[in-house]
């Protein structure tokens, strides 16, 4: 890489003396302590709580067709909010915006400017970044390989400006400039470049580096930089001491936030280890108190687990002559061997009575066993009833594992004979049941490979840090682009055991499905790819504890196209879909009117040919109708992975849960396998050539469901969350009632659907067939 090795090629910005820099640095520290560093003008708050900040304006659309149509109206129609940030823009439907308000004023920060040589301004038709792995030199330059119309070309890029939020890069020989998130660049390389722009012997310049690190959200590195500064300039320690104290408080607060985040994700060992390492010198008393409370909570949980273990074993010893002793021993062993921080709440009723001499051993064990099986809020005092719960749990597991109809019928008969086990009990057992076929996890935590029982699909799984089969986890289903592998896509979102990524740190199970064998084109056999992905998800739910209210589809390129196609075809299965640099699937033209829908998050580069595709008009149409869509477009960038968008994507997913029981369904289907929409299933479908099959179903306040569809037959799967099981219920189809009666709880229906889907968060208790 060529370059000029003297500082005249770099522009320094040293406009303040030491006292002014210190004053401004204190203001910066205060701003970071009070809130995250704010530089933007407006906060746009979406209906689900996501906040996007930037310069806002109403716009007519994102595609050229939508822009032209909406501007040709008698009164210009602008149904979308655009939120502009320095390196990208967000576009959201106006109907999805809950509020818009001014954000805090900007706090001044340092800008490091760097002169880069310019050798012409040739036009570069960029299609995508092929490789950007070359490091930046100390002068802020690197080579990257770029896909163009002429093939792969080497392009020399130089950093021309570094700010805490964005870094601007400019091609040396081409007219191509764009900004990236500063957080996405290697910090060690940035600091090397920055130090070339300052006088390292000048305290005021060195303080600017401290301020930069703080505003970048790196208080630990800022503290190290300040310590080095104090060591080199000991005569100015009094000037620096308050800043060091402020940084220490900020660092403590960040560590507290990390402890809380790990605790929430079920990573209790890591959280406790962080507590043990928490600094105590010169830390605010409120922070110390908060950390002590979390640590005390963990210490108490260990004591409680030990007490529960010893009490249960003593109680079991008292009942050695009990006729059900062997069954009691098995369930007590399960409890004591599995008990951890997240399971203690199940045994709260037992803990309240275990020291009570007036309660019998049978009552105490009943509270422990029933609380373990159902949850602490539903514990009972009758030991026979508690043991029946254990037996019911086992019978349901046997049903899910059974192969033959005859065996399933026998299990249902045994289940019906259990005294005191009604639908209320079965419903509470399901979420806490053991897995059907639990995975044996590798000791090193590395990803595992599986094949579905029908050999339909292979997939890889990366579990989060400290995964436990006794805790329910959200699931990321990640789909790779042509030319890449499932393992590579998993690594992008989840990282590795050696370098955990966001999915692992935030507590997500991540699976990569081999949905494109031999790198086929997605459009070649869409329904086969759907089947492979669905089979992998179902098999994963047999092996890992998955919260199916929180299943998210994510993909790059053709993987993003597949994710969009699958989520609009089966909207009831996913909480949200993320598509990065994805072509719009053809099915959008037909399914864009369907409702309800899956929330979408689209990420593109503004000069990617995808953004000029007329198919983007479908997204405009969906946004205009009020679909929950976030469109993120990086300015002057092409086909990339956009790793820097991950933080925003995960914050968005955290707020989303699957919609389970909508009161109104309005859909059309054009493919025979797309016959299930929430609680409505179409059967005996004859889809007219060139046209879709329409279906509508509405739940009325009178406990009635109206169905309109061109299908010859249909099924309704109903639940107490959808209709009132205590009142008379009717279904109307083709101007007549096809069902009129009181609903009944059908255990077989519940187990059949659970067996098909593995969905423990959505149970259906009655099937009405027409």
PDB file of C-alpha atoms in Angstrom, residues 1 130 147 168 320 421 494 586 629 680 748 757:
ATOM      1  CA  UNK A   1       0.000   0.000   0.000  1.00  0.00           C
ATOM      2  CA  UNK A 130     -15.790  -9.137  -1.968  1.00  0.00           C
ATOM      3  CA  UNK A 147     -17.137  -6.690  -7.347  1.00  0.00           C
ATOM      4  CA  UNK A 168     -15.857   8.192   6.686  1.00  0.00           C
ATOM      5  CA  UNK A 320     -39.321 -45.424  52.846  1.00  0.00           C
ATOM      6  CA  UNK A 421     -55.868 -34.462  35.976  1.00  0.00           C
ATOM      7  CA  UNK A 494     -23.620 -16.065  16.990  1.00  0.00           C
ATOM      8  CA  UNK A 586     -42.197 -13.128  -6.353  1.00  0.00           C
ATOM      9  CA  UNK A 629     -41.572  -2.946   8.500  1.00  0.00           C
ATOM     10  CA  UNK A 680     -57.569 -21.550  10.360  1.00  0.00           C
ATOM     11  CA  UNK A 748     -56.237 -35.680  21.866  1.00  0.00           C
ATOM     12  CA  UNK A 757     -45.485 -28.510  15.886  1.00  0.00           C
TER      13      UNK A 757
END
